[in-house]
Amino acid sequence: ARGAAMTDEDGLRLCEDTRIIRHRGKIEAAIQNARLALVLEQECSFCAFLYSFSDGASLAKVLKKRGFKFLGETACTEILTVIGVLPAHQKECFLYQE
């Protein structure tokens, strides 16, 4: 919600912040993506929406159609891994759990 409330001035301020990646397009995309996530939350549970996907490619495709930017298959696969939809380890890894 904080990201969605950011203004153009906030985006410009972030472009000057040396502690973060200062790519204007990525900063603007992060703000816009936060706004789009809130819209999605109004339509349905964002959590349930994410859990309805089994791979990052299909999630990325749907999010791109909804206007999300700088969010591709790799990032979406990582999101699904972090929330537990996808396994975090290969089957050969001793840490792999089904």
MMTF fields as JSON, N, C-alpha, C and O atoms, coordinates in Angstrom:
{
  "mmtfVersion": "1.0.0",
  "mmtfProducer": "UNKNOWN",
  "numBonds": 391,
  "numAtoms": 392,
  "numGroups": 98,
  "numChains": 1,
  "numModels": 1,
  "chainsPerModel": [1],
  "groupsPerChain": [98],
  "chainIdList": ["A"],
  "bondAtomList": [4, 2, 8, 6, 12, 10, 16, 14, 20, 18, 24, 22, 28, 26, 32, 30, 36, 34, 40, 38, 44, 42, 48, 46, 52, 50, 56, 54, 60, 58, 64, 62, 68, 66, 72, 70, 76, 74, 80, 78, 84, 82, 88, 86, 92, 90, 96, 94, 100, 98, 104, 102, 108, 106, 112, 110, 116, 114, 120, 118, 124, 122, 128, 126, 132, 130, 136, 134, 140, 138, 144, 142, 148, 146, 152, 150, 156, 154, 160, 158, 164, 162, 168, 166, 172, 170, 176, 174, 180, 178, 184, 182, 188, 186, 192, 190, 196, 194, 200, 198, 204, 202, 208, 206, 212, 210, 216, 214, 220, 218, 224, 222, 228, 226, 232, 230, 236, 234, 240, 238, 244, 242, 248, 246, 252, 250, 256, 254, 260, 258, 264, 262, 268, 266, 272, 270, 276, 274, 280, 278, 284, 282, 288, 286, 292, 290, 296, 294, 300, 298, 304, 302, 308, 306, 312, 310, 316, 314, 320, 318, 324, 322, 328, 326, 332, 330, 336, 334, 340, 338, 344, 342, 348, 346, 352, 350, 356, 354, 360, 358, 364, 362, 368, 366, 372, 370, 376, 374, 380, 378, 384, 382, 388, 386],
  "bondOrderList": [1, 1, 1, 1, 1, 1, 1, 1, 1, 1, 1, 1, 1, 1, 1, 1, 1, 1, 1, 1, 1, 1, 1, 1, 1, 1, 1, 1, 1, 1, 1, 1, 1, 1, 1, 1, 1, 1, 1, 1, 1, 1, 1, 1, 1, 1, 1, 1, 1, 1, 1, 1, 1, 1, 1, 1, 1, 1, 1, 1, 1, 1, 1, 1, 1, 1, 1, 1, 1, 1, 1, 1, 1, 1, 1, 1, 1, 1, 1, 1, 1, 1, 1, 1, 1, 1, 1, 1, 1, 1, 1, 1, 1, 1, 1, 1, 1],
  "groupList": [{"groupName": "ALA", "atomNameList": ["N", "CA", "C", "O"], "elementList": ["N", "C", "C", "O"], "formalChargeList": [0, 0, 0, 0], "bondAtomList": [1, 0, 2, 1, 3, 2], "bondOrderList": [1, 1, 2], "singleLetterCode": "A", "chemCompType": "L-PEPTIDE LINKING"}, {"groupName": "ARG", "atomNameList": ["N", "CA", "C", "O"], "elementList": ["N", "C", "C", "O"], "formalChargeList": [0, 0, 0, 0], "bondAtomList": [1, 0, 2, 1, 3, 2], "bondOrderList": [1, 1, 2], "singleLetterCode": "R", "chemCompType": "L-PEPTIDE LINKING"}, {"groupName": "GLY", "atomNameList": ["N", "CA", "C", "O"], "elementList": ["N", "C", "C", "O"], "formalChargeList": [0, 0, 0, 0], "bondAtomList": [1, 0, 2, 1, 3, 2], "bondOrderList": [1, 1, 2], "singleLetterCode": "G", "chemCompType": "PEPTIDE LINKING"}, {"groupName": "MET", "atomNameList": ["N", "CA", "C", "O"], "elementList": ["N", "C", "C", "O"], "formalChargeList": [0, 0, 0, 0], "bondAtomList": [1, 0, 2, 1, 3, 2], "bondOrderList": [1, 1, 2], "singleLetterCode": "M", "chemCompType": "L-PEPTIDE LINKING"}, {"groupName": "THR", "atomNameList": ["N", "CA", "C", "O"], "elementList": ["N", "C", "C", "O"], "formalChargeList": [0, 0, 0, 0], "bondAtomList": [1, 0, 2, 1, 3, 2], "bondOrderList": [1, 1, 2], "singleLetterCode": "T", "chemCompType": "L-PEPTIDE LINKING"}, {"groupName": "ASP", "atomNameList": ["N", "CA", "C", "O"], "elementList": ["N", "C", "C", "O"], "formalChargeList": [0, 0, 0, 0], "bondAtomList": [1, 0, 2, 1, 3, 2], "bondOrderList": [1, 1, 2], "singleLetterCode": "D", "chemCompType": "L-PEPTIDE LINKING"}, {"groupName": "GLU", "atomNameList": ["N", "CA", "C", "O"], "elementList": ["N", "C", "C", "O"], "formalChargeList": [0, 0, 0, 0], "bondAtomList": [1, 0, 2, 1, 3, 2], "bondOrderList": [1, 1, 2], "singleLetterCode": "E", "chemCompType": "L-PEPTIDE LINKING"}, {"groupName": "LEU", "atomNameList": ["N", "CA", "C", "O"], "elementList": ["N", "C", "C", "O"], "formalChargeList": [0, 0, 0, 0], "bondAtomList": [1, 0, 2, 1, 3, 2], "bondOrderList": [1, 1, 2], "singleLetterCode": "L", "chemCompType": "L-PEPTIDE LINKING"}, {"groupName": "CYS", "atomNameList": ["N", "CA", "C", "O"], "elementList": ["N", "C", "C", "O"], "formalChargeList": [0, 0, 0, 0], "bondAtomList": [1, 0, 2, 1, 3, 2], "bondOrderList": [1, 1, 2], "singleLetterCode": "C", "chemCompType": "L-PEPTIDE LINKING"}, {"groupName": "ILE", "atomNameList": ["N", "CA", "C", "O"], "elementList": ["N", "C", "C", "O"], "formalChargeList": [0, 0, 0, 0], "bondAtomList": [1, 0, 2, 1, 3, 2], "bondOrderList": [1, 1, 2], "singleLetterCode": "I", "chemCompType": "L-PEPTIDE LINKING"}, {"groupName": "HIS", "atomNameList": ["N", "CA", "C", "O"], "elementList": ["N", "C", "C", "O"], "formalChargeList": [0, 0, 0, 0], "bondAtomList": [1, 0, 2, 1, 3, 2], "bondOrderList": [1, 1, 2], "singleLetterCode": "H", "chemCompType": "L-PEPTIDE LINKING"}, {"groupName": "LYS", "atomNameList": ["N", "CA", "C", "O"], "elementList": ["N", "C", "C", "O"], "formalChargeList": [0, 0, 0, 0], "bondAtomList": [1, 0, 2, 1, 3, 2], "bondOrderList": [1, 1, 2], "singleLetterCode": "K", "chemCompType": "L-PEPTIDE LINKING"}, {"groupName": "GLN", "atomNameList": ["N", "CA", "C", "O"], "elementList": ["N", "C", "C", "O"], "formalChargeList": [0, 0, 0, 0], "bondAtomList": [1, 0, 2, 1, 3, 2], "bondOrderList": [1, 1, 2], "singleLetterCode": "Q", "chemCompType": "L-PEPTIDE LINKING"}, {"groupName": "ASN", "atomNameList": ["N", "CA", "C", "O"], "elementList": ["N", "C", "C", "O"], "formalChargeList": [0, 0, 0, 0], "bondAtomList": [1, 0, 2, 1, 3, 2], "bondOrderList": [1, 1, 2], "singleLetterCode": "N", "chemCompType": "L-PEPTIDE LINKING"}, {"groupName": "VAL", "atomNameList": ["N", "CA", "C", "O"], "elementList": ["N", "C", "C", "O"], "formalChargeList": [0, 0, 0, 0], "bondAtomList": [1, 0, 2, 1, 3, 2], "bondOrderList": [1, 1, 2], "singleLetterCode": "V", "chemCompType": "L-PEPTIDE LINKING"}, {"groupName": "SER", "atomNameList": ["N", "CA", "C", "O"], "elementList": ["N", "C", "C", "O"], "formalChargeList": [0, 0, 0, 0], "bondAtomList": [1, 0, 2, 1, 3, 2], "bondOrderList": [1, 1, 2], "singleLetterCode": "S", "chemCompType": "L-PEPTIDE LINKING"}, {"groupName": "PHE", "atomNameList": ["N", "CA", "C", "O"], "elementList": ["N", "C", "C", "O"], "formalChargeList": [0, 0, 0, 0], "bondAtomList": [1, 0, 2, 1, 3, 2], "bondOrderList": [1, 1, 2], "singleLetterCode": "F", "chemCompType": "L-PEPTIDE LINKING"}, {"groupName": "TYR", "atomNameList": ["N", "CA", "C", "O"], "elementList": ["N", "C", "C", "O"], "formalChargeList": [0, 0, 0, 0], "bondAtomList": [1, 0, 2, 1, 3, 2], "bondOrderList": [1, 1, 2], "singleLetterCode": "Y", "chemCompType": "L-PEPTIDE LINKING"}, {"groupName": "PRO", "atomNameList": ["N", "CA", "C", "O"], "elementList": ["N", "C", "C", "O"], "formalChargeList": [0, 0, 0, 0], "bondAtomList": [1, 0, 2, 1, 3, 2], "bondOrderList": [1, 1, 2], "singleLetterCode": "P", "chemCompType": "L-PEPTIDE LINKING"}],
  "groupTypeList": [0, 1, 2, 0, 0, 3, 4, 5, 6, 5, 2, 7, 1, 7, 8, 6, 5, 4, 1, 9, 9, 1, 10, 1, 2, 11, 9, 6, 0, 0, 9, 12, 13, 0, 1, 7, 0, 7, 14, 7, 6, 12, 6, 8, 15, 16, 8, 0, 16, 7, 17, 15, 16, 15, 5, 2, 0, 15, 7, 0, 11, 14, 7, 11, 11, 1, 2, 16, 11, 16, 7, 2, 6, 4, 0, 8, 4, 6, 9, 7, 4, 14, 9, 2, 14, 7, 18, 0, 10, 12, 11, 6, 8, 16, 7, 17, 12, 6],
  "groupIdList": [1, 2, 3, 4, 5, 6, 7, 8, 9, 10, 11, 12, 13, 14, 15, 16, 17, 18, 19, 20, 21, 22, 23, 24, 25, 26, 27, 28, 29, 30, 31, 32, 33, 34, 35, 36, 37, 38, 39, 40, 41, 42, 43, 44, 45, 46, 47, 48, 49, 50, 51, 52, 53, 54, 55, 56, 57, 58, 59, 60, 61, 62, 63, 64, 65, 66, 67, 68, 69, 70, 71, 72, 73, 74, 75, 76, 77, 78, 79, 80, 81, 82, 83, 84, 85, 86, 87, 88, 89, 90, 91, 92, 93, 94, 95, 96, 97, 98],
  "secStructList": [7, 6, 6, 6, 6, 7, 7, 2, 2, 2, 2, 2, 2, 2, 2, 6, 7, 6, 6, 1, 7, 7, 7, 2, 2, 2, 2, 2, 2, 2, 2, 2, 2, 2, 2, 2, 2, 2, 2, 2, 2, 2, 2, 1, 7, 2, 2, 2, 2, 2, 2, 6, 7, 1, 1, 2, 2, 2, 2, 2, 2, 2, 2, 2, 2, 6, 6, 7, 7, 1, 7, 7, 2, 2, 2, 2, 2, 2, 2, 2, 2, 2, 6, 6, 1, 1, 7, 1, 1, 7, 6, 6, 1, 6, 6, 7, 7, 7],
  "xCoordList": [0.827, 0.0, 0.874, 0.519, 2.01, 2.89, 3.414, 3.47, 3.802, 4.312, 3.242, 3.525, 2.018, 0.916, 0.59, 0.061, 0.897, 0.59, 1.679, 1.524, 2.764, 3.862, 3.468, 2.694, 4.016, 3.743, 4.913, 5.931, 4.755, 5.854, 7.065, 8.206, 6.809, 7.905, 8.664, 9.888, 7.925, 8.577, 9.467, 10.581, 8.984, 9.769, 11.045, 12.104, 10.959, 12.151, 13.131, 14.343, 12.599, 13.459, 14.184, 15.369, 13.481, 14.091, 15.176, 16.146, 15.021, 16.045, 17.37, 18.418, 17.332, 18.537, 19.106, 20.197, 18.395, 18.797, 19.866, 19.582, 21.079, 22.207, 22.131, 22.923, 21.204, 21.087, 20.3, 20.271, 19.662, 18.826, 19.233, 20.019, 18.694, 18.894, 18.104, 16.896, 18.773, 18.144, 17.726, 18.003, 17.087, 16.572, 15.15, 14.241, 14.977, 13.692, 12.53, 11.478, 12.718, 11.664, 11.288, 10.11, 12.284, 12.013, 11.311, 10.423, 11.709, 11.056, 9.599, 8.703, 9.364, 7.994, 7.178, 6.0, 7.801, 7.107, 6.745, 5.655, 7.639, 7.358, 6.151, 5.304, 6.082, 4.949, 3.666, 2.642, 3.725, 2.544, 2.132, 0.94, 3.095, 2.778, 2.081, 1.175, 2.502, 1.855, 0.4, -0.487, 0.162, -1.217, -2.055, -3.208, -1.468, -2.187, -2.471, -3.513, -1.55, -1.763, -2.949, -3.712, -3.101, -4.249, -5.557, -6.569, -5.539, -6.727, -7.071, -8.235, -6.068, -6.273, -6.813, -7.668, -6.323, -6.794, -8.275, -8.999, -8.729, -10.145, -11.016, -12.162, -10.459, -11.204, -11.283, -12.317, -10.194, -10.11, -8.945, -8.221, -8.766, -7.62, -6.338, -6.197, -5.412, -4.153, -3.409, -2.775, -3.486, -2.826, -3.436, -2.705, -4.755, -5.417, -5.093, -4.93, -5.001, -4.63, -3.26, -3.093, -2.276, -0.927, -0.918, -0.249, -1.656, -1.676, -2.403, -2.35, -3.075, -3.77, -2.828, -3.248, -1.557, -0.582, 0.397, 0.74, 0.839, 1.8, 3.147, 4.062, 3.27, 4.554, 4.67, 3.672, 5.91, 6.18, 5.826, 5.47, 5.916, 5.629, 4.171, 3.878, 3.268, 1.846, 1.485, 0.672, 2.078, 1.837, 2.332, 1.628, 3.527, 4.094, 3.214, 3.001, 2.713, 1.873, 0.6, 0.222, -0.05, -1.285, -0.997, -1.738, 0.072, 0.39, 0.741, 0.356, 1.463, 1.795, 0.535, 0.428, -0.419, -1.685, -2.438, -3.192, -2.222, -2.885, -2.117, -2.558, -0.969, -0.232, 1.008, 1.67, 1.343, 2.543, 3.776, 3.797, 4.796, 6.035, 7.231, 7.172, 8.316, 9.562, 9.292, 9.863, 8.436, 8.077, 7.945, 6.872, 9.048, 9.069, 8.965, 8.669, 9.217, 9.085, 9.992, 9.566, 11.234, 12.174, 11.694, 11.677, 11.306, 10.826, 9.557, 9.398, 8.661, 7.417, 7.682, 7.019, 8.645, 9.027, 9.557, 9.235, 10.365, 10.891, 9.771, 9.792, 8.803, 7.662, 6.937, 6.635, 6.657, 5.953, 6.777, 6.216, 8.092, 8.965, 8.941, 8.84, 9.033, 9.057, 7.76, 7.788, 6.624, 5.357, 5.026, 4.014, 5.877, 5.723, 4.954, 4.683, 4.592, 3.891, 4.844, 4.473, 6.062, 7.083, 8.143, 8.4, 8.761, 9.799, 11.034, 11.382, 11.678, 12.849, 14.128, 15.146, 14.096, 15.296, 15.0, 13.864, 16.015, 15.906, 15.707, 16.089, 15.118, 14.858, 16.136, 16.117, 17.249, 18.528, 19.123, 20.017, 18.653, 19.208, 18.729, 17.567, 19.625, 19.264, 18.247, 17.613, 18.076, 17.086, 15.71, 14.762, 15.589, 14.327, 13.269, 13.507, 12.108, 10.967, 9.75, 9.493, 9.009, 7.784, 6.637, 5.517],
  "yCoordList": [-1.195, 0.0, 1.262, 2.267, 1.202, 2.377, 2.699, 3.865, 1.658, 1.874, 2.436, 3.287, 1.965, 2.431, 3.89, 4.571, 4.378, 5.761, 6.744, 7.953, 6.243, 7.128, 8.003, 7.605, 9.196, 10.179, 10.243, 9.58, 11.051, 11.269, 11.863, 11.532, 12.74, 13.343, 12.286, 12.343, 11.325, 10.226, 9.437, 9.058, 9.19, 8.471, 9.205, 8.589, 10.526, 11.327, 11.28, 11.199, 11.333, 11.262, 9.92, 9.859, 8.86, 7.53, 7.406, 6.67, 8.116, 8.089, 8.666, 8.387, 9.455, 10.062, 9.263, 9.568, 8.264, 7.477, 6.458, 5.511, 6.652, 5.787, 4.395, 3.52, 4.178, 2.878, 1.866, 0.684, 2.314, 1.421, 1.498, 2.361, 0.592, 0.656, 1.855, 1.941, 2.774, 4.036, 4.056, 5.019, 3.034, 2.942, 3.514, 2.919, 4.665, 5.36, 4.451, 4.442, 3.703, 2.815, 1.757, 1.444, 1.203, 0.183, 0.783, 0.159, 1.989, 2.66, 2.951, 2.676, 3.504, 3.793, 2.508, 2.486, 1.442, 0.156, -0.395, -0.939, -0.26, -0.763, -0.045, -0.669, 1.257, 2.027, 1.607, 1.37, 1.515, 1.115, -0.318, -0.603, -1.219, -2.605, -2.691, -3.503, -1.858, -1.84, -1.398, -1.952, -0.412, 0.047, -1.042, -1.26, -1.723, -2.799, -3.967, -4.613, -4.236, -5.307, -4.973, -5.861, -3.696, -3.291, -3.456, -3.859, -3.146, -3.35, -4.835, -5.217, -5.65, -7.098, -7.596, -8.481, -7.039, -7.421, -7.081, -7.8, -5.996, -5.626, -6.615, -6.869, -7.169, -8.119, -9.5, -10.165, -9.915, -11.219, -11.174, -10.18, -12.208, -12.276, -12.386, -13.31, -11.461, -11.505, -12.793, -13.388, -13.217, -14.46, -15.646, -16.482, -15.729, -16.822, -16.761, -17.794, -15.555, -15.378, -15.992, -16.755, -15.666, -16.207, -17.73, -18.417, -18.251, -19.7, -20.455, -21.684, -19.737, -20.415, -20.749, -21.361, -20.349, -20.608, -21.692, -21.811, -22.48, -23.54, -23.31, -24.121, -22.205, -21.893, -20.391, -19.686, -19.923, -18.504, -17.937, -16.763, -18.744, -18.255, -17.834, -16.77, -18.66, -18.313, -17.133, -16.293, -17.059, -15.913, -14.629, -13.619, -14.661, -13.479, -13.03, -11.833, -13.973, -13.653, -12.926, -11.915, -13.43, -12.811, -11.43, -10.479, -11.323, -10.029, -8.99, -7.827, -9.396, -8.466, -7.982, -6.805, -8.886, -8.492, -7.487, -6.656, -7.575, -6.652, -5.338, -4.447, -5.214, -3.961, -3.927, -2.892, -5.033, -5.07, -4.962, -5.492, -4.275, -4.066, -4.617, -4.772, -4.909, -5.416, -6.618, -6.728, -7.497, -8.677, -9.839, -10.085, -10.554, -11.639, -13.002, -13.132, -14.008, -15.393, -15.712, -16.372, -15.244, -15.552, -14.965, -15.658, -13.705, -13.073, -13.762, -13.975, -14.109, -14.773, -16.173, -16.607, -16.877, -18.189, -18.037, -18.844, -17.014, -16.768, -16.436, -16.895, -15.645, -15.318, -16.598, -16.804, -17.46, -18.702, -19.633, -20.4, -19.579, -20.388, -19.865, -20.645, -18.563, -17.955, -18.224, -18.455, -18.196, -18.423, -19.904, -20.255, -20.777, -22.212, -22.973, -24.162, -22.31, -23.012, -23.954, -25.076, -23.502, -24.3, -24.725, -24.005, -25.885, -26.335, -25.44, -24.943, -25.25, -24.379, -25.107, -24.463, -26.424, -27.2, -28.247, -28.7, -28.621, -29.703, -31.022, -31.14, -32.005, -33.299, -33.979, -34.751, -33.69, -34.305, -33.684, -34.274, -32.526, -31.815, -32.458, -32.847, -32.567, -33.17, -32.32, -32.816, -31.055, -30.183, -30.251, -29.635, -30.993, -31.077, -31.747, -32.796, -31.13, -31.708, -31.66, -30.652, -32.75, -32.772, -32.232, -32.167],
  "zCoordList": [0.0, 0.0, 0.0, -0.616, 0.69, 0.714, -0.674, -1.067, -1.425, -2.773, -3.691, -4.535, -3.53, -4.365, -4.104, -4.982, -2.912, -2.549, -2.989, -2.817, -3.546, -3.945, -5.119, -5.989, -5.119, -6.163, -7.132, -6.939, -8.179, -9.122, -8.408, -8.728, -7.443, -6.677, -5.876, -5.759, -5.327, -4.608, -5.559, -5.198, -6.765, -7.759, -8.102, -8.223, -8.261, -8.54, -7.381, -7.584, -6.157, -4.97, -4.929, -4.6, -5.259, -5.254, -6.317, -6.131, -7.422, -8.477, -7.991, -8.573, -6.946, -6.379, -5.209, -4.728, -4.755, -3.583, -3.983, -4.717, -3.506, -3.878, -3.244, -3.595, -2.327, -1.666, -2.483, -2.142, -3.558, -4.359, -5.824, -6.213, -6.633, -8.081, -8.577, -8.354, -9.241, -9.613, -11.079, -11.793, -11.51, -12.875, -12.844, -12.265, -13.47, -13.399, -13.833, -13.194, -14.901, -15.376, -14.357, -14.19, -13.672, -12.66, -11.444, -10.863, -11.066, -9.932, -10.272, -9.472, -11.455, -11.881, -11.989, -11.632, -12.478, -12.599, -11.224, -11.045, -10.258, -8.912, -8.308, -7.669, -8.513, -8.001, -8.714, -8.072, -10.039, -10.813, -10.484, -10.368, -10.333, -9.992, -8.633, -8.447, -7.691, -6.37, -6.509, -5.86, -7.345, -7.576, -8.232, -7.859, -9.209, -9.888, -8.944, -9.05, -8.028, -7.051, -6.14, -5.762, -5.792, -4.971, -5.74, -5.166, -7.033, -7.864, -7.909, -7.783, -8.086, -8.126, -6.791, -6.758, -5.703, -4.367, -4.199, -3.51, -4.82, -4.754, -5.526, -5.155, -6.602, -7.429, -6.787, -6.841, -6.188, -5.54, -4.56, -4.501, -3.816, -2.913, -3.738, -4.539, -3.55, -4.292, -3.965, -4.837, -2.722, -2.312, -3.055, -3.587, -3.097, -3.808, -5.3, -5.949, -5.835, -7.236, -7.493, -8.444, -6.652, -6.832, -6.706, -7.479, -5.737, -5.518, -6.632, -6.678, -7.522, -8.617, -9.776, -10.758, -9.668, -10.726, -10.294, -9.118, -11.274, -10.968, -11.648, -11.505, -12.388, -13.017, -13.237, -13.386, -13.253, -13.392, -14.749, -14.853, -15.791, -17.134, -17.275, -17.821, -16.788, -16.917, -16.018, -16.402, -14.83, -13.945, -14.603, -14.599, -15.161, -15.816, -16.979, -17.173, -17.738, -18.895, -18.445, -19.038, -17.418, -16.925, -16.332, -16.581, -15.553, -14.949, -16.012, -15.89, -17.044, -18.127, -18.831, -19.176, -19.046, -19.669, -18.802, -19.307, -17.494, -16.571, -16.412, -15.685, -17.09, -17.074, -16.206, -16.128, -15.55, -14.718, -15.61, -16.72, -15.118, -15.871, -15.083, -13.863, -15.812, -15.223, -14.32, -13.236, -14.764, -13.988, -14.956, -15.506, -15.16, -16.126, -15.476, -14.288, -16.284, -15.836, -14.644, -13.696, -14.694, -13.603, -12.283, -11.266, -12.29, -11.053, -10.556, -9.354, -11.468, -11.069, -10.522, -9.581, -11.106, -10.573, -9.154, -8.282, -8.916, -7.567, -6.58, -5.437, -7.017, -6.15, -5.752, -4.576, -6.733, -6.441, -5.566, -4.784, -5.685, -4.83, -3.403, -2.456, -3.245, -1.904, -1.146, 0.062, -1.844, -1.141, -0.989, -0.383, -1.538, -1.325, -2.386, -2.214, -3.491, -4.57, -5.293, -5.638, -5.521, -6.19, -5.18, -4.215, -5.39, -4.465, -4.556, -5.627, -3.427, -3.369, -3.768, -4.022, -3.825, -4.127, -5.193, -5.332, -5.933, -6.913, -6.173, -5.008, -6.829, -6.19, -5.718, -4.76, -6.393, -6.025, -4.757, -4.15, -4.356, -3.202, -1.903, -1.788, -0.932, 0.343, 1.101, 2.032, 0.727, 1.382, 0.725, 1.213, -0.377, -1.1, -0.236, 0.364, -0.184, 0.553, -0.354, -1.012, -0.384, -1.197, -0.411, -0.919]
}
